[in-house]
Short mmCIF file of C-alpha atoms in Angstrom, two decimals:
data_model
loop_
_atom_site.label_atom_id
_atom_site.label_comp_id
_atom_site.label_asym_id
_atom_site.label_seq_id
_atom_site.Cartn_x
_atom_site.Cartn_y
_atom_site.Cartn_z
CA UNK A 1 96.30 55.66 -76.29
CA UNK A 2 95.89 52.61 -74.27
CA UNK A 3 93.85 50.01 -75.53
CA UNK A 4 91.03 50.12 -72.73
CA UNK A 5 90.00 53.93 -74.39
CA UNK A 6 89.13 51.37 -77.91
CA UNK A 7 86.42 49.58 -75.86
CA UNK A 8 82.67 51.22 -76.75
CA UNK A 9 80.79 52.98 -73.99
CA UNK A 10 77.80 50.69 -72.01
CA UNK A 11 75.64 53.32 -74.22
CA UNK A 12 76.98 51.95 -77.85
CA UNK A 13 76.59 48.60 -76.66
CA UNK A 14 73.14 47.94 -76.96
CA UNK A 15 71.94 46.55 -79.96
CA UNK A 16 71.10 48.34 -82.99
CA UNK A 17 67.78 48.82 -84.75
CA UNK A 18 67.19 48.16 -88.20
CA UNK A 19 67.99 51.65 -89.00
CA UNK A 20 71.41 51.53 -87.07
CA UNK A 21 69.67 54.04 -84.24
CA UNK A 22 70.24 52.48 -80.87
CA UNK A 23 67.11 51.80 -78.75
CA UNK A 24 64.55 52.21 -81.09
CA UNK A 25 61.79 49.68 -81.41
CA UNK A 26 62.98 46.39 -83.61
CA UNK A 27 60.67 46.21 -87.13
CA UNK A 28 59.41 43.18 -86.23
CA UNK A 29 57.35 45.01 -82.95
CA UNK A 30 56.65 47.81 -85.66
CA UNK A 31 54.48 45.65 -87.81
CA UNK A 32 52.85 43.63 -85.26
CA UNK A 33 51.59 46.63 -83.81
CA UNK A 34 50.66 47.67 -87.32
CA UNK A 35 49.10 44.33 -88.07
CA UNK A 36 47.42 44.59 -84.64
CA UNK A 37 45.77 48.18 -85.45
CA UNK A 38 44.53 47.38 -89.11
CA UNK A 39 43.18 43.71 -87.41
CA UNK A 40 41.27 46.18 -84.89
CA UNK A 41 39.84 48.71 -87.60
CA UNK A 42 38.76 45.50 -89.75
CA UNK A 43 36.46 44.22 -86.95
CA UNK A 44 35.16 47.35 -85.89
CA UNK A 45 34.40 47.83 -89.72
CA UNK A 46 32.81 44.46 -89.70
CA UNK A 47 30.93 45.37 -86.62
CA UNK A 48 29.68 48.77 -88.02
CA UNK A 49 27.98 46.11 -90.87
CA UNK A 50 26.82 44.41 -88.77
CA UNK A 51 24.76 46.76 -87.29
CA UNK A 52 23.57 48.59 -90.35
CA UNK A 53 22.23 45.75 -91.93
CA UNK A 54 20.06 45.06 -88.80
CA UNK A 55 18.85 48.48 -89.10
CA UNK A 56 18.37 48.05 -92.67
CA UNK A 57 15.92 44.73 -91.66
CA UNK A 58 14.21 47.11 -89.38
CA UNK A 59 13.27 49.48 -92.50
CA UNK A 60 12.28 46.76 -94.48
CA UNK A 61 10.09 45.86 -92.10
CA UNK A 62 8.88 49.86 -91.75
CA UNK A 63 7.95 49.95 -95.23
CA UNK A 64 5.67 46.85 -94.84
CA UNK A 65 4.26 48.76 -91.90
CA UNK A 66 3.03 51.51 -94.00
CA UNK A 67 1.73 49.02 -96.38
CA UNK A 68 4.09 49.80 -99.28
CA UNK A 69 6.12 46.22 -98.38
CA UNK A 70 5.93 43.45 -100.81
CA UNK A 71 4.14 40.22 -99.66
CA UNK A 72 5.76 38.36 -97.25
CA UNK A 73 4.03 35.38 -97.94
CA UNK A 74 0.81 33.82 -99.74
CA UNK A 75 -1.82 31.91 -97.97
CA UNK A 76 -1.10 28.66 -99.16
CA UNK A 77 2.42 28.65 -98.53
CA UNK A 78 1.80 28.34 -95.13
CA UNK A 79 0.58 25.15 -93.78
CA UNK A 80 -2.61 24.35 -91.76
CA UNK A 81 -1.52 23.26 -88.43
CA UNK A 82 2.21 24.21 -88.90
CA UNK A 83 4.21 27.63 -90.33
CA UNK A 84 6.78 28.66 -92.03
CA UNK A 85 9.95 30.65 -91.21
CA UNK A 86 11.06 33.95 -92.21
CA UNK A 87 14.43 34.29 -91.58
CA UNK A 88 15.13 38.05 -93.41
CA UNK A 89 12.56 39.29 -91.87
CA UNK A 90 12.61 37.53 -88.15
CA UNK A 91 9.24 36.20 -88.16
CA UNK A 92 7.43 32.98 -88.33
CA UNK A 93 4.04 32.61 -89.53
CA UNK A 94 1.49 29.73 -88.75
CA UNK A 95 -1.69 28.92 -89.31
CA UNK A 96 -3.40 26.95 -86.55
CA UNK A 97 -6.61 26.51 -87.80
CA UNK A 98 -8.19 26.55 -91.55
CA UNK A 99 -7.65 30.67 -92.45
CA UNK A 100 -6.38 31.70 -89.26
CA UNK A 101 -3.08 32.89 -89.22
CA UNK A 102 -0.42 33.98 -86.49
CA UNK A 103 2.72 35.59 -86.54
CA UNK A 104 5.69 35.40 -83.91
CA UNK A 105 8.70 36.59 -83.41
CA UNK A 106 11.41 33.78 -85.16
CA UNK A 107 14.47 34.31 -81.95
CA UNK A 108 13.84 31.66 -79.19
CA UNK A 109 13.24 33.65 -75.53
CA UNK A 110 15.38 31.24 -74.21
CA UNK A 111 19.52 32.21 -75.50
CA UNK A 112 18.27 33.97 -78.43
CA UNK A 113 18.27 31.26 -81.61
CA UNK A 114 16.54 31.12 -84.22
CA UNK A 115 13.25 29.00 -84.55
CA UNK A 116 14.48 26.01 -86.98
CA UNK A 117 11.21 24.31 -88.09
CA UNK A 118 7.43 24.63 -87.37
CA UNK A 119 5.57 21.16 -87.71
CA UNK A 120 3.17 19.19 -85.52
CA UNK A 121 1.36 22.25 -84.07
CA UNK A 122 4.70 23.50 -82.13
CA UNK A 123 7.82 26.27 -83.23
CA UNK A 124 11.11 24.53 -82.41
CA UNK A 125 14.09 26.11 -81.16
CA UNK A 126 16.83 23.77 -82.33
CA UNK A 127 19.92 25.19 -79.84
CA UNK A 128 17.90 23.75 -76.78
CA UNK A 129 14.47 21.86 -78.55
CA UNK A 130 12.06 24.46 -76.44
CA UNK A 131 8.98 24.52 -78.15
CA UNK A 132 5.99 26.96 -78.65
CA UNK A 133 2.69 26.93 -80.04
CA UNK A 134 1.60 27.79 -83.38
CA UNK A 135 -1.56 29.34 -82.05
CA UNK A 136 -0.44 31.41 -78.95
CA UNK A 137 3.01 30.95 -79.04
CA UNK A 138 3.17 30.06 -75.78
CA UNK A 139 5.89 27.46 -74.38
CA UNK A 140 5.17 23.80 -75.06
CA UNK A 141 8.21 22.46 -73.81
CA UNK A 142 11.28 24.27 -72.16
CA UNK A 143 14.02 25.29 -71.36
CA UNK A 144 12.23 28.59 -72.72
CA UNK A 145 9.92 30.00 -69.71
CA UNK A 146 8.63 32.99 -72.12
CA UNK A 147 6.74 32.97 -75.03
CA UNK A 148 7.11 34.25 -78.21
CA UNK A 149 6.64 37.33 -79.03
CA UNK A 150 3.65 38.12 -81.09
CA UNK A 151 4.47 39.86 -84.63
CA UNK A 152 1.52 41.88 -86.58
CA UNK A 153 0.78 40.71 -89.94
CA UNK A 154 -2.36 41.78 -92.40
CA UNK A 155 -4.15 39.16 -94.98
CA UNK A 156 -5.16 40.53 -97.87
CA UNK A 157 -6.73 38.59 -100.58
CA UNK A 158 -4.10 35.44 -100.93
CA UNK A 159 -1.30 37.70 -99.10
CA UNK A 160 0.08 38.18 -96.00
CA UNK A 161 2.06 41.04 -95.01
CA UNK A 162 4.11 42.37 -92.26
CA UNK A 163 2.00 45.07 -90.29
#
């Protein structure tokens, strides 16, 4: 036997895998891939949350509708003039004048934000500082073109509900 028939085919040269087969993916690609699918099923799991727990805001908010919803505010908690924010439940109440009170939508028309403070007769948008009335809810001061939208609310006695 010469020493030329010693030498390993072109096929056995390649380099091993882990296991010794030749070809086969390296371990390292193996749990990248695996890293890469459990990454993928933790967002869409975070996603899936996500949405649920907006849906569960929507049937808070479907109990106060049929009247069974606990108070979202009392009267004197929100100020004449002004409003406060309800962040859980997406709203924004005001009361423009003495016992008149108004309730809006709390996400700016503009990119979406949330309303950050109510004070001076105006709802501001902190992302861009649009502002909108406490009465109407219509824009005081853009970037926001639209205005908010109007949310239905019930006093009763010293409360004030969702509708």
């Amino acid at each position: 036997m010469t020493s030329a028939s010693l030498q390993p085919s072109p096929e056995h040269s390649a380099p091993l895998g882990r296991e010794g087969a030749p070809g086969g993916p390296a371990r390292r690609t193996v749990m990248a891939a695996a890293g890469a699918a459990g990454l993928a099923a933790a967002l869409t799991a975070c996603g899936s949350g996500d949405d649920s727990a907006g849906s569960g805001s929507a049937g808070s908010a479907g109990s106060a509708q049929d009247g069974g919803g606990s108070a979202l505010a009392k009267k004197a908690d929100i100020p004449e003039g002004g409003g406060t924010i309800f962040k859980d439940q997406g709203v924004v109440v005001t009361q423009p004048t003495a016992g008149t009170y108004k309730a809006f939508s709390s996400k700016c028309t503009h990119q979406g934000c949330a309303v950050g403070s109510v004070a001076n007769g105006v709802i501001v948008c902190p992302c861009h500082n649009s502002e909108f009335s406490v009465a109407d809810g219509s824009v005081k001061k853009g970037p926001a073109t639209q205005p908010l939208p109007a949310a239905r609310i019930t006093v009763s006695g010293d409360e004030i509900k969702l509708a």
